[in-house]
PDB file of C-alpha atoms in Angstrom:
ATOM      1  CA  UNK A   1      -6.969  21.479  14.625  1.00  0.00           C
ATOM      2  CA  UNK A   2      -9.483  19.579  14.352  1.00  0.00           C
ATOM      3  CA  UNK A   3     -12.096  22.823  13.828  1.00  0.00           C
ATOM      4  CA  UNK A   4      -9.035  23.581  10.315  1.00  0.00           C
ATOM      5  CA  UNK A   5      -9.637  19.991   9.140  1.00  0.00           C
ATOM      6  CA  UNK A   6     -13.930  20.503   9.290  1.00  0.00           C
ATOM      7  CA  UNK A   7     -13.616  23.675   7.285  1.00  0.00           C
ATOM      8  CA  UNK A   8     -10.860  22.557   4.952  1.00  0.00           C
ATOM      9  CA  UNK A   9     -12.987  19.286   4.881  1.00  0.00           C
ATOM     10  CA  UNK A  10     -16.167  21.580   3.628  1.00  0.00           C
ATOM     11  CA  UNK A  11     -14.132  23.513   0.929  1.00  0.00           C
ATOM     12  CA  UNK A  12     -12.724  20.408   0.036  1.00  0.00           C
ATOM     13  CA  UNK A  13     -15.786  18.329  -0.431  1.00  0.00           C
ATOM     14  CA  UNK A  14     -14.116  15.829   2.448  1.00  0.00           C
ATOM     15  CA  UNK A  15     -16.923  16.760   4.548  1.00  0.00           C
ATOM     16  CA  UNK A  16     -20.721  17.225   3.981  1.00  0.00           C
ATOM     17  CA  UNK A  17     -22.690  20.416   3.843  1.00  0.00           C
ATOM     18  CA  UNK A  18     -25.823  19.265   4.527  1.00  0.00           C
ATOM     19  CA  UNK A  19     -25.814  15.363   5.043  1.00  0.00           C
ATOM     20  CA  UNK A  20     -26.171  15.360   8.844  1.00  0.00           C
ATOM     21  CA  UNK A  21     -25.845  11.502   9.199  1.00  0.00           C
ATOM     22  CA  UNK A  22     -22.167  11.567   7.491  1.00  0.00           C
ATOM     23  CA  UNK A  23     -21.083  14.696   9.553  1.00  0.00           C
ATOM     24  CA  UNK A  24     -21.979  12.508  13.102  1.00  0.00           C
ATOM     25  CA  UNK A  25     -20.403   9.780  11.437  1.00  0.00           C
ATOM     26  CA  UNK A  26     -17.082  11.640  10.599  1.00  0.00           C
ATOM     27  CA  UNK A  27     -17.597  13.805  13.806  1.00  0.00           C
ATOM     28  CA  UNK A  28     -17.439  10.408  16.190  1.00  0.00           C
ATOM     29  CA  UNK A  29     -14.850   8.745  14.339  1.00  0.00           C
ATOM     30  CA  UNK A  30     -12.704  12.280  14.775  1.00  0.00           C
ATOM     31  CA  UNK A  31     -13.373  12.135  18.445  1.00  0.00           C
ATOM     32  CA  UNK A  32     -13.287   8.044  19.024  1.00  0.00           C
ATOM     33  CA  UNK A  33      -9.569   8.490  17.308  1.00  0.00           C
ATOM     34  CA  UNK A  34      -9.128  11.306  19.409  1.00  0.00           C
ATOM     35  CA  UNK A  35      -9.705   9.244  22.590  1.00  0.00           C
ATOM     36  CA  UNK A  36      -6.563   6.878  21.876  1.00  0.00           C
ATOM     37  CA  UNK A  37      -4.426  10.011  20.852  1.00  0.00           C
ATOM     38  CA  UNK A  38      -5.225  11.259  23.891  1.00  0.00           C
ATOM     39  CA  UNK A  39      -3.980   8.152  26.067  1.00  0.00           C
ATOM     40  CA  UNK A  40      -0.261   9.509  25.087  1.00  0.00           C
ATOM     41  CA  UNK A  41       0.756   6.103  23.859  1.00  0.00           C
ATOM     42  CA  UNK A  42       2.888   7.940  21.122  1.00  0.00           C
ATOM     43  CA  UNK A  43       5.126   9.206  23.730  1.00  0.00           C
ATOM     44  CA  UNK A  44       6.375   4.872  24.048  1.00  0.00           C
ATOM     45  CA  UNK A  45       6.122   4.734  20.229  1.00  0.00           C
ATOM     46  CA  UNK A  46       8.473   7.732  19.754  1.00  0.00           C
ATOM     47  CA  UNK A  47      10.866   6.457  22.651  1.00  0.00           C
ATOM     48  CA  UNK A  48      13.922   5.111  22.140  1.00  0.00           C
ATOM     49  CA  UNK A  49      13.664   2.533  24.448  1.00  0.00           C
ATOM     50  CA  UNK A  50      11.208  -0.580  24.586  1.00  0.00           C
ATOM     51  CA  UNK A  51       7.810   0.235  26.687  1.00  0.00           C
ATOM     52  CA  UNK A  52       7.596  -1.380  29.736  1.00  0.00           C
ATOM     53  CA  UNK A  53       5.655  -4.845  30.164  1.00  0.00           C
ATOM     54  CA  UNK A  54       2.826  -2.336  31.812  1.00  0.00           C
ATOM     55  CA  UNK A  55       2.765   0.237  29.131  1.00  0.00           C
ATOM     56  CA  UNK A  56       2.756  -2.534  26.848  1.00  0.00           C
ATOM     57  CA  UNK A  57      -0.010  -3.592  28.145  1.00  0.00           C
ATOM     58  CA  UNK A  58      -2.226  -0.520  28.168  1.00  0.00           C
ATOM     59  CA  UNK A  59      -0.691   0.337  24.622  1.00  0.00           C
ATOM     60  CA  UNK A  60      -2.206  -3.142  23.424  1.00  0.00           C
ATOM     61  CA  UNK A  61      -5.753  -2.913  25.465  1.00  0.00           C
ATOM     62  CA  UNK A  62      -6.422   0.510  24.324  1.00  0.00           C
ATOM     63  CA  UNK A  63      -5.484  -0.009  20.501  1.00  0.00           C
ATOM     64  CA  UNK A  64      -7.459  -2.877  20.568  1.00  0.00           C
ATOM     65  CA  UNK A  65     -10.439  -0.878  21.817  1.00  0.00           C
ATOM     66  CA  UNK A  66     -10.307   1.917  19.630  1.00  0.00           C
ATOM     67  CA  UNK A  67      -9.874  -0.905  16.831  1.00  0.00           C
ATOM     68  CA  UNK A  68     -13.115  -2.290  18.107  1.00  0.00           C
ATOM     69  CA  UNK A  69     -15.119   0.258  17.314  1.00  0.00           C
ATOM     70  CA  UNK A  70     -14.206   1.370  13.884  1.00  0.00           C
ATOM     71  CA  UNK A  71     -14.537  -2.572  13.121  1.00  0.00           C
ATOM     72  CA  UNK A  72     -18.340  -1.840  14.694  1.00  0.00           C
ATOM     73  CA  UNK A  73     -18.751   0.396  12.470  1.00  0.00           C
ATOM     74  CA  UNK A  74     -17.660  -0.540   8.993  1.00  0.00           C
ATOM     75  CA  UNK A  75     -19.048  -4.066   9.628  1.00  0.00           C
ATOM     76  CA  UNK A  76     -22.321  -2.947  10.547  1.00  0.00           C
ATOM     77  CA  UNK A  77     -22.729  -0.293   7.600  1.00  0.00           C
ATOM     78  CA  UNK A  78     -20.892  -2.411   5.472  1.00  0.00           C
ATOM     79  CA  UNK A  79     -19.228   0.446   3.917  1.00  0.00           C
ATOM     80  CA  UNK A  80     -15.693   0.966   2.285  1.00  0.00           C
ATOM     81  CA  UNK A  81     -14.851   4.470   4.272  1.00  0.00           C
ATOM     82  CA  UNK A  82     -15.701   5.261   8.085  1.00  0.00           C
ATOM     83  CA  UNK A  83     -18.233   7.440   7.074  1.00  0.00           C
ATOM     84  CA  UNK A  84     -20.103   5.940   4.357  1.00  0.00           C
ATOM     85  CA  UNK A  85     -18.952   5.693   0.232  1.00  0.00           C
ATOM     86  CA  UNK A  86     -16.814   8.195  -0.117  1.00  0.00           C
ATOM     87  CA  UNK A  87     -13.508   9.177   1.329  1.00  0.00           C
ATOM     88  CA  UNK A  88     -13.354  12.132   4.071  1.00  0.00           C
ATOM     89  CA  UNK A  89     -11.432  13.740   6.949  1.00  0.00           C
ATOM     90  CA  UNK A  90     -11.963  10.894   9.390  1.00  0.00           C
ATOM     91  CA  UNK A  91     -10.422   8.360   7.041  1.00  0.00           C
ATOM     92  CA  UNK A  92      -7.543  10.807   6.629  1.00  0.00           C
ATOM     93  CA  UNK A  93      -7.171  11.511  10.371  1.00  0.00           C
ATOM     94  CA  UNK A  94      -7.937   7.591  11.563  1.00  0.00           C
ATOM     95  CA  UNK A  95      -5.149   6.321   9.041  1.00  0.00           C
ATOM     96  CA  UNK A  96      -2.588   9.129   9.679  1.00  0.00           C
ATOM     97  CA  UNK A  97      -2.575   7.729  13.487  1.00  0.00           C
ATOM     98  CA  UNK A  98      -2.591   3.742  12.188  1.00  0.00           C
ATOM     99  CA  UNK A  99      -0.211   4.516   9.435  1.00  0.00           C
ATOM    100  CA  UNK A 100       2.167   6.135  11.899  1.00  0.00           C
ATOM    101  CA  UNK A 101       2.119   3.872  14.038  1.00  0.00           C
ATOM    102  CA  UNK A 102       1.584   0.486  12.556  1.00  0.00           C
ATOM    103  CA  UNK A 103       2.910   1.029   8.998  1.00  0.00           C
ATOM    104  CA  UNK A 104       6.107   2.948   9.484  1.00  0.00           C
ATOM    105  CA  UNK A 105       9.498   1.281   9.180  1.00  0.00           C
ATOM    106  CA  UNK A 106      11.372   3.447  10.713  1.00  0.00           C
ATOM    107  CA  UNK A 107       9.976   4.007  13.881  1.00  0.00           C
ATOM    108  CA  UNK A 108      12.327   2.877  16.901  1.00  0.00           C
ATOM    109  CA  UNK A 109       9.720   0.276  17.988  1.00  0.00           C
ATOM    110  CA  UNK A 110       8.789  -2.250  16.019  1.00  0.00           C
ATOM    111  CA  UNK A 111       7.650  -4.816  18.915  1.00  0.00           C
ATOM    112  CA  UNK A 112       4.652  -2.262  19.252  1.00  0.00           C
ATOM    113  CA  UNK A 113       4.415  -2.012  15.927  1.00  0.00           C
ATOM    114  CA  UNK A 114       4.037  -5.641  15.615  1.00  0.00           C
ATOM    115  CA  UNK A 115       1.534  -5.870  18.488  1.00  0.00           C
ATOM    116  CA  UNK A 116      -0.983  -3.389  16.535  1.00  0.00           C
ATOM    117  CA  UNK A 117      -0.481  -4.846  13.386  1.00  0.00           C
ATOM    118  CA  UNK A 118      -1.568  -8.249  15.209  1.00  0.00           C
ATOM    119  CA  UNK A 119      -4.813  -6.349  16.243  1.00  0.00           C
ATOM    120  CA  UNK A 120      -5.963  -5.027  13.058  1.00  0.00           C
ATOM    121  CA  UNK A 121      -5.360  -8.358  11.573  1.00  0.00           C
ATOM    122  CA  UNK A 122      -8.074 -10.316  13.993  1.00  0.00           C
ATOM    123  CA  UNK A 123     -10.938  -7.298  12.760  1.00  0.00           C
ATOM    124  CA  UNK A 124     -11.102  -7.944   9.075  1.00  0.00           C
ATOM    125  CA  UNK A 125     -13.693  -4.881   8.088  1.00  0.00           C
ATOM    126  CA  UNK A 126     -11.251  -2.273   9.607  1.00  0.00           C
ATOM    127  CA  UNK A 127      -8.045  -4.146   8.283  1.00  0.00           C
ATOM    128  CA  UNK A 128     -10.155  -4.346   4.763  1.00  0.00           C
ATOM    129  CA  UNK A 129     -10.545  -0.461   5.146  1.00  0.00           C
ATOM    130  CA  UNK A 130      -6.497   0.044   6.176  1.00  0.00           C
ATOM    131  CA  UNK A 131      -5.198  -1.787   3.113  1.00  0.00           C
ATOM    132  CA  UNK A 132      -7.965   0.291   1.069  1.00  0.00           C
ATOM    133  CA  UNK A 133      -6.524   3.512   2.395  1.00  0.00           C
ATOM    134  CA  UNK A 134      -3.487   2.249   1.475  1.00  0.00           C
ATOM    135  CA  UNK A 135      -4.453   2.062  -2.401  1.00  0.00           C
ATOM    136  CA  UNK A 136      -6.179   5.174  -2.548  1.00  0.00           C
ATOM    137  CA  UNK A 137      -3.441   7.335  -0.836  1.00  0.00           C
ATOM    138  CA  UNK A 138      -0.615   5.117  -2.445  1.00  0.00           C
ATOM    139  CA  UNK A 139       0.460   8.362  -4.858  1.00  0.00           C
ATOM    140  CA  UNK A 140       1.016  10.205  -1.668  1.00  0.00           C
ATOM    141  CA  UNK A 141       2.434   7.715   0.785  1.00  0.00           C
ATOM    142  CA  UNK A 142       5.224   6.820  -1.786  1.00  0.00           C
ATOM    143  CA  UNK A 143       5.956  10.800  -2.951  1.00  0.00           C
ATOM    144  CA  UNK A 144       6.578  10.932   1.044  1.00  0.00           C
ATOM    145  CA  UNK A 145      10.062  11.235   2.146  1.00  0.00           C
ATOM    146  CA  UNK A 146      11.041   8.285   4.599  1.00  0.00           C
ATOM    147  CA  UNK A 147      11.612   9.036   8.099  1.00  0.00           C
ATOM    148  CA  UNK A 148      11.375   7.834  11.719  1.00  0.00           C
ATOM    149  CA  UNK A 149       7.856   9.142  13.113  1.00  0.00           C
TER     150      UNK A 149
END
C-alpha cells in the first residue's frame, strides 16, 4: 500500500522526484506511523467494549511515543508539514491514523479517544500541525459521510 501511495504521491506531486532529503523525511514518517499501526491498538479502538486497564496502558505509552517523535521533528525543523513546506503523503497517512482515532465521534471509545487527545495536547508543534491538517483538508473531512471507524 504503501509502495501505491509513493507512486500516486510522484504523479501527484505529494512526493519528490528528486529532493532526496524530503523523500527520507516522508519515507520515516511513513514507517515511524507504521510502527504504532502495527502495535494493533485499533483492534481496542474498534471494540465494542472498553480496553482493559493493561491495554490502556500500552495504547497510551505507545501513542505517546509515536507522538514524540513527530513533535521531534516539526519542532526541530520548525516546519508546518512532516516533511518540510509543503503538504505530502506522510501528512495524509500520519493524520488519517490521528484523525481516526482521536477526531472521530463516532467511534465506540471515546475514553481512548480522550486519552490521545490529552497527548497531542502536551506536544504543541505536532498538535499545531493536527489542527493545520485540519484546515487544509476541511473541504474533504466535511464532504465525508459520518460513520463509526
Amino acid at each position: 500500500a504503501n509502495a501505491i501511495m509513493r507512486a500516486l504521491g510522484r504523479k501527484l506531486g505529494y512526493y519528490p522526484q528528486d529532493d532526496q532529503t524530503e523523500a527520507f523525511l516522508i519515507d520515516w514518517a511513513i514507517e515511524t506511523h507504521g510502527d504504532l499501526w502495527a502495535k494493533r491498538h485499533f483492534y481496542k479502538i474498534y471494540a465494542p467494549t472498553e480496553p482493559s486497564e493493561e491495554d490502556m496502558a500500552a495504547y497510551t505509552a505507545d501513542l505517546e511515543t509515536n507522538v514524540k517523535q513527530f513533535e521531534g521533528v516539526l519542532a526541530k525543523r520548525n516546519t508546518a508539514y512532516l516533511a518540510g513546506a509543503r503538504l505530502t503523503i506522510a501528512d495524509f497517512i500520519v493524520f488519517s491514523l490521528y484523525s481516526a482515532w482521536l477526531y472521530n465521534e463516532l467511534d465506540s471509545q471515546p475514553g481512548m479517544r480522550a486519552a490521545g487527545r490529552a497527548i497531542v495536547d502536551r506536544y504543541p508543534a505536532f498538535k499545531a500541525w493536527i489542527e493545520r491538517m485540519k484546515v487544509d483538508l476541511s473541504a474533504h473531512l466535511s464532504s465525508r459521510a459520518q460513520a463509526p471507524v
